[in-house]
Amino acid sequence: RARPLAHRRMSGRPVVAGVYPKKSNGEPEWPVDFRADMIRMDEDGLMEAAHVATGFLRINRAVFETFVVNGVAPEYSNNGEAAIRRYFRTEAREGVFWGEDFQFCEDWLGFGGAVHIIPDLEFQHVGNKTWTGHWGNWFRDYIRNRKEA
C-alpha cells in the first residue's frame, strides 16, 4: 500500500515544518527564515529553511537525542517527579531576542541537521480573526513580481 504523499515527502527528514501565516495586519507575514544559498526545492518538493516556527512542526526523536548528546538539553529536577529536559530555550544575541523556535532550529543546524518546509500547504491561523494563507503560492507570486520589476 502506498504511503500518503506528505508522509513520503517527510520520511528521512528529521525536522519538517509547514509555514502558516502570522497573526498580522496588512501584508502577509510568514514565520520562516532562509539563507541565500537555501532558496531551492528538492526532488520531493521540500525546501530547506534556516528557521521556522513550531506551530506546525514534526520533529523526529533522533533530533532530541542529538540535543542530549551535545549537552544542549540539560536535565532538571521536577519536584520529586521524573526529571525533565529543556529542548526549547531562548537566547539574546547582540541585543536581539531569539525565540525558542528559531533557537531550536539554530541549535539543530549547528549539529549538522537540516530544517525542511513543505511549501504547498494552506493554513488557517485562528485568533481574534482568521488568517488564511498558502506560503508556496505567496512565494511564487513574490518571485514573479520581483522578476517583473
PDB file of C-alpha atoms in Angstrom:
ATOM      1  CA  ARG A   1       0.000   0.000   0.000  1.00  0.00           C
ATOM      2  CA  ALA A   2       1.402   3.415  -0.953  1.00  0.00           C
ATOM      3  CA  ARG A   3       2.042   5.868   1.845  1.00  0.00           C
ATOM      4  CA  PRO A   4       0.379   9.281   1.559  1.00  0.00           C
ATOM      5  CA  LEU A   5       2.436  11.840  -0.369  1.00  0.00           C
ATOM      6  CA  ALA A   6       3.113  14.058   2.660  1.00  0.00           C
ATOM      7  CA  HIS A   7       4.419  11.046   4.603  1.00  0.00           C
ATOM      8  CA  ARG A   8       6.771  10.055   1.779  1.00  0.00           C
ATOM      9  CA  ARG A   9       7.973  13.643   1.473  1.00  0.00           C
ATOM     10  CA  MET A  10       8.847  13.823   5.171  1.00  0.00           C
ATOM     11  CA  SER A  11      10.473  10.407   5.542  1.00  0.00           C
ATOM     12  CA  GLY A  12      14.179  10.602   6.153  1.00  0.00           C
ATOM     13  CA  ARG A  13      13.989  14.254   7.158  1.00  0.00           C
ATOM     14  CA  PRO A  14      14.161  14.710  10.925  1.00  0.00           C
ATOM     15  CA  VAL A  15      12.684  18.245  11.071  1.00  0.00           C
ATOM     16  CA  VAL A  16       9.825  19.215   8.734  1.00  0.00           C
ATOM     17  CA  ALA A  17       7.520  22.223   9.065  1.00  0.00           C
ATOM     18  CA  GLY A  18       4.533  23.820   7.435  1.00  0.00           C
ATOM     19  CA  VAL A  19       4.570  27.605   7.120  1.00  0.00           C
ATOM     20  CA  TYR A  20       1.412  29.287   8.364  1.00  0.00           C
ATOM     21  CA  PRO A  21       0.548  33.000   8.220  1.00  0.00           C
ATOM     22  CA  LYS A  22       1.441  35.110  11.237  1.00  0.00           C
ATOM     23  CA  LYS A  23      -1.284  36.983  13.043  1.00  0.00           C
ATOM     24  CA  SER A  24      -0.639  40.389  11.481  1.00  0.00           C
ATOM     25  CA  ASN A  25      -2.432  43.234   9.765  1.00  0.00           C
ATOM     26  CA  GLY A  26      -1.605  44.299   6.237  1.00  0.00           C
ATOM     27  CA  GLU A  27       0.729  42.312   4.026  1.00  0.00           C
ATOM     28  CA  PRO A  28       1.130  38.597   4.856  1.00  0.00           C
ATOM     29  CA  GLU A  29       3.990  37.700   7.157  1.00  0.00           C
ATOM     30  CA  TRP A  30       5.436  34.201   7.455  1.00  0.00           C
ATOM     31  CA  PRO A  31       7.465  32.731  10.351  1.00  0.00           C
ATOM     32  CA  VAL A  32      10.231  31.261   8.201  1.00  0.00           C
ATOM     33  CA  ASP A  33      13.762  32.430   7.503  1.00  0.00           C
ATOM     34  CA  PHE A  34      16.164  31.350   4.761  1.00  0.00           C
ATOM     35  CA  ARG A  35      19.805  31.819   3.996  1.00  0.00           C
ATOM     36  CA  ALA A  36      20.550  32.892   0.415  1.00  0.00           C
ATOM     37  CA  ASP A  37      22.003  29.508  -0.552  1.00  0.00           C
ATOM     38  CA  MET A  38      18.855  27.661   0.635  1.00  0.00           C
ATOM     39  CA  ILE A  39      16.259  29.019  -1.793  1.00  0.00           C
ATOM     40  CA  ARG A  40      15.633  25.888  -3.824  1.00  0.00           C
ATOM     41  CA  MET A  41      13.218  22.984  -3.912  1.00  0.00           C
ATOM     42  CA  ASP A  42      14.419  19.385  -3.703  1.00  0.00           C
ATOM     43  CA  GLU A  43      13.179  16.368  -5.663  1.00  0.00           C
ATOM     44  CA  ASP A  44      10.351  15.796  -3.165  1.00  0.00           C
ATOM     45  CA  GLY A  45       9.087  19.377  -3.292  1.00  0.00           C
ATOM     46  CA  LEU A  46      10.554  20.376   0.072  1.00  0.00           C
ATOM     47  CA  MET A  47      12.682  23.437   0.756  1.00  0.00           C
ATOM     48  CA  GLU A  48      15.438  23.833   3.297  1.00  0.00           C
ATOM     49  CA  ALA A  49      14.995  26.708   5.754  1.00  0.00           C
ATOM     50  CA  ALA A  50      17.188  28.264   8.409  1.00  0.00           C
ATOM     51  CA  HIS A  51      14.454  28.890  10.971  1.00  0.00           C
ATOM     52  CA  VAL A  52      10.773  28.006  11.316  1.00  0.00           C
ATOM     53  CA  ALA A  53       8.090  28.481  13.927  1.00  0.00           C
ATOM     54  CA  THR A  54       6.891  25.478  15.903  1.00  0.00           C
ATOM     55  CA  GLY A  55       3.148  25.843  15.209  1.00  0.00           C
ATOM     56  CA  PHE A  56       3.222  23.041  12.623  1.00  0.00           C
ATOM     57  CA  LEU A  57       6.409  21.071  13.092  1.00  0.00           C
ATOM     58  CA  ARG A  58       7.313  17.397  13.012  1.00  0.00           C
ATOM     59  CA  ILE A  59      10.482  16.519  14.921  1.00  0.00           C
ATOM     60  CA  ASN A  60      11.959  13.016  14.879  1.00  0.00           C
ATOM     61  CA  ARG A  61      13.044  11.530  18.213  1.00  0.00           C
ATOM     62  CA  ALA A  62      16.654  11.337  16.968  1.00  0.00           C
ATOM     63  CA  VAL A  63      16.776  15.145  16.971  1.00  0.00           C
ATOM     64  CA  PHE A  64      16.038  15.252  20.707  1.00  0.00           C
ATOM     65  CA  GLU A  65      18.629  12.534  21.327  1.00  0.00           C
ATOM     66  CA  THR A  66      21.184  14.636  19.425  1.00  0.00           C
ATOM     67  CA  PHE A  67      20.418  17.607  21.681  1.00  0.00           C
ATOM     68  CA  VAL A  68      21.033  15.455  24.766  1.00  0.00           C
ATOM     69  CA  VAL A  69      24.308  14.014  23.443  1.00  0.00           C
ATOM     70  CA  ASN A  70      25.550  17.516  22.601  1.00  0.00           C
ATOM     71  CA  GLY A  71      24.660  18.887  26.053  1.00  0.00           C
ATOM     72  CA  VAL A  72      22.076  21.409  24.830  1.00  0.00           C
ATOM     73  CA  ALA A  73      19.135  19.832  26.680  1.00  0.00           C
ATOM     74  CA  PRO A  74      20.155  19.672  30.332  1.00  0.00           C
ATOM     75  CA  GLU A  75      18.157  17.571  32.755  1.00  0.00           C
ATOM     76  CA  TYR A  76      16.246  19.379  35.501  1.00  0.00           C
ATOM     77  CA  SER A  77      14.679  18.221  38.731  1.00  0.00           C
ATOM     78  CA  ASN A  78      10.892  18.235  38.743  1.00  0.00           C
ATOM     79  CA  ASN A  79       9.957  18.337  42.453  1.00  0.00           C
ATOM     80  CA  GLY A  80      10.419  14.629  43.010  1.00  0.00           C
ATOM     81  CA  GLU A  81       8.761  13.658  39.724  1.00  0.00           C
ATOM     82  CA  ALA A  82      10.622  12.248  36.740  1.00  0.00           C
ATOM     83  CA  ALA A  83      13.373  14.573  35.551  1.00  0.00           C
ATOM     84  CA  ILE A  84      12.602  16.821  32.607  1.00  0.00           C
ATOM     85  CA  ARG A  85      14.704  18.322  29.814  1.00  0.00           C
ATOM     86  CA  ARG A  86      14.521  21.709  28.170  1.00  0.00           C
ATOM     87  CA  TYR A  87      14.928  21.364  24.406  1.00  0.00           C
ATOM     88  CA  PHE A  88      13.467  24.748  23.523  1.00  0.00           C
ATOM     89  CA  ARG A  89      15.348  27.661  25.037  1.00  0.00           C
ATOM     90  CA  THR A  90      15.513  31.373  24.366  1.00  0.00           C
ATOM     91  CA  GLU A  91      18.623  33.411  23.823  1.00  0.00           C
ATOM     92  CA  ALA A  92      19.685  37.010  23.315  1.00  0.00           C
ATOM     93  CA  ARG A  93      22.445  37.704  20.803  1.00  0.00           C
ATOM     94  CA  GLU A  94      23.837  41.141  20.072  1.00  0.00           C
ATOM     95  CA  GLY A  95      20.763  42.702  21.637  1.00  0.00           C
ATOM     96  CA  VAL A  96      18.325  40.592  19.597  1.00  0.00           C
ATOM     97  CA  PHE A  97      15.900  38.156  21.252  1.00  0.00           C
ATOM     98  CA  TRP A  98      15.821  34.673  19.737  1.00  0.00           C
ATOM     99  CA  GLY A  99      12.589  32.814  20.468  1.00  0.00           C
ATOM    100  CA  GLU A 100      12.669  29.157  21.390  1.00  0.00           C
ATOM    101  CA  ASP A 101      11.559  28.019  17.927  1.00  0.00           C
ATOM    102  CA  PHE A 102      14.264  29.869  15.970  1.00  0.00           C
ATOM    103  CA  GLN A 103      16.877  28.961  18.616  1.00  0.00           C
ATOM    104  CA  PHE A 104      15.893  25.281  18.344  1.00  0.00           C
ATOM    105  CA  CYS A 105      16.500  25.454  14.589  1.00  0.00           C
ATOM    106  CA  GLU A 106      19.797  27.267  15.091  1.00  0.00           C
ATOM    107  CA  ASP A 107      20.983  24.550  17.503  1.00  0.00           C
ATOM    108  CA  TRP A 108      19.879  21.776  15.127  1.00  0.00           C
ATOM    109  CA  LEU A 109      21.668  23.402  12.173  1.00  0.00           C
ATOM    110  CA  GLY A 110      24.751  23.728  14.372  1.00  0.00           C
ATOM    111  CA  PHE A 111      24.752  19.949  14.830  1.00  0.00           C
ATOM    112  CA  GLY A 112      24.736  19.485  11.065  1.00  0.00           C
ATOM    113  CA  GLY A 113      20.985  18.953  10.768  1.00  0.00           C
ATOM    114  CA  ALA A 114      18.603  20.468   8.260  1.00  0.00           C
ATOM    115  CA  VAL A 115      15.173  22.050   8.633  1.00  0.00           C
ATOM    116  CA  HIS A 116      12.745  21.423   5.775  1.00  0.00           C
ATOM    117  CA  ILE A 117       9.426  23.015   4.936  1.00  0.00           C
ATOM    118  CA  ILE A 118       6.540  21.746   2.856  1.00  0.00           C
ATOM    119  CA  PRO A 119       5.755  24.874   0.828  1.00  0.00           C
ATOM    120  CA  ASP A 120       2.461  23.707  -0.621  1.00  0.00           C
ATOM    121  CA  LEU A 121       0.123  23.653   2.359  1.00  0.00           C
ATOM    122  CA  GLU A 122      -2.716  26.041   3.099  1.00  0.00           C
ATOM    123  CA  PHE A 123      -3.218  27.070   6.711  1.00  0.00           C
ATOM    124  CA  GLN A 124      -5.657  28.971   8.826  1.00  0.00           C
ATOM    125  CA  HIS A 125      -4.238  30.700  11.899  1.00  0.00           C
ATOM    126  CA  VAL A 126      -7.106  31.482  14.234  1.00  0.00           C
ATOM    127  CA  GLY A 127      -7.084  34.293  16.787  1.00  0.00           C
ATOM    128  CA  ASN A 128      -9.370  37.300  17.118  1.00  0.00           C
ATOM    129  CA  LYS A 129      -9.831  36.720  13.375  1.00  0.00           C
ATOM    130  CA  THR A 130      -8.699  34.021  10.950  1.00  0.00           C
ATOM    131  CA  TRP A 131      -5.577  34.480   8.843  1.00  0.00           C
ATOM    132  CA  THR A 132      -5.566  32.150   5.835  1.00  0.00           C
ATOM    133  CA  GLY A 133      -2.529  31.621   3.684  1.00  0.00           C
ATOM    134  CA  HIS A 134      -0.534  29.376   1.390  1.00  0.00           C
ATOM    135  CA  TRP A 135       3.169  30.183   1.665  1.00  0.00           C
ATOM    136  CA  GLY A 136       4.119  28.414  -1.576  1.00  0.00           C
ATOM    137  CA  ASN A 137       1.654  30.472  -3.613  1.00  0.00           C
ATOM    138  CA  TRP A 138       2.736  33.662  -1.862  1.00  0.00           C
ATOM    139  CA  PHE A 139       6.407  32.899  -2.545  1.00  0.00           C
ATOM    140  CA  ARG A 140       5.821  32.134  -6.235  1.00  0.00           C
ATOM    141  CA  ASP A 141       3.958  35.457  -6.591  1.00  0.00           C
ATOM    142  CA  TYR A 142       6.755  37.254  -4.740  1.00  0.00           C
ATOM    143  CA  ILE A 143       9.418  35.837  -7.084  1.00  0.00           C
ATOM    144  CA  ARG A 144       7.335  36.571 -10.197  1.00  0.00           C
ATOM    145  CA  ASN A 145       6.753  40.178  -9.082  1.00  0.00           C
ATOM    146  CA  ARG A 146      10.481  40.685  -8.415  1.00  0.00           C
ATOM    147  CA  LYS A 147      11.345  39.450 -11.920  1.00  0.00           C
ATOM    148  CA  GLU A 148       8.797  41.787 -13.476  1.00  0.00           C
ATOM    149  CA  ALA A 149      10.014  44.832 -11.522  1.00  0.00           C
TER     150      ALA A 149
END
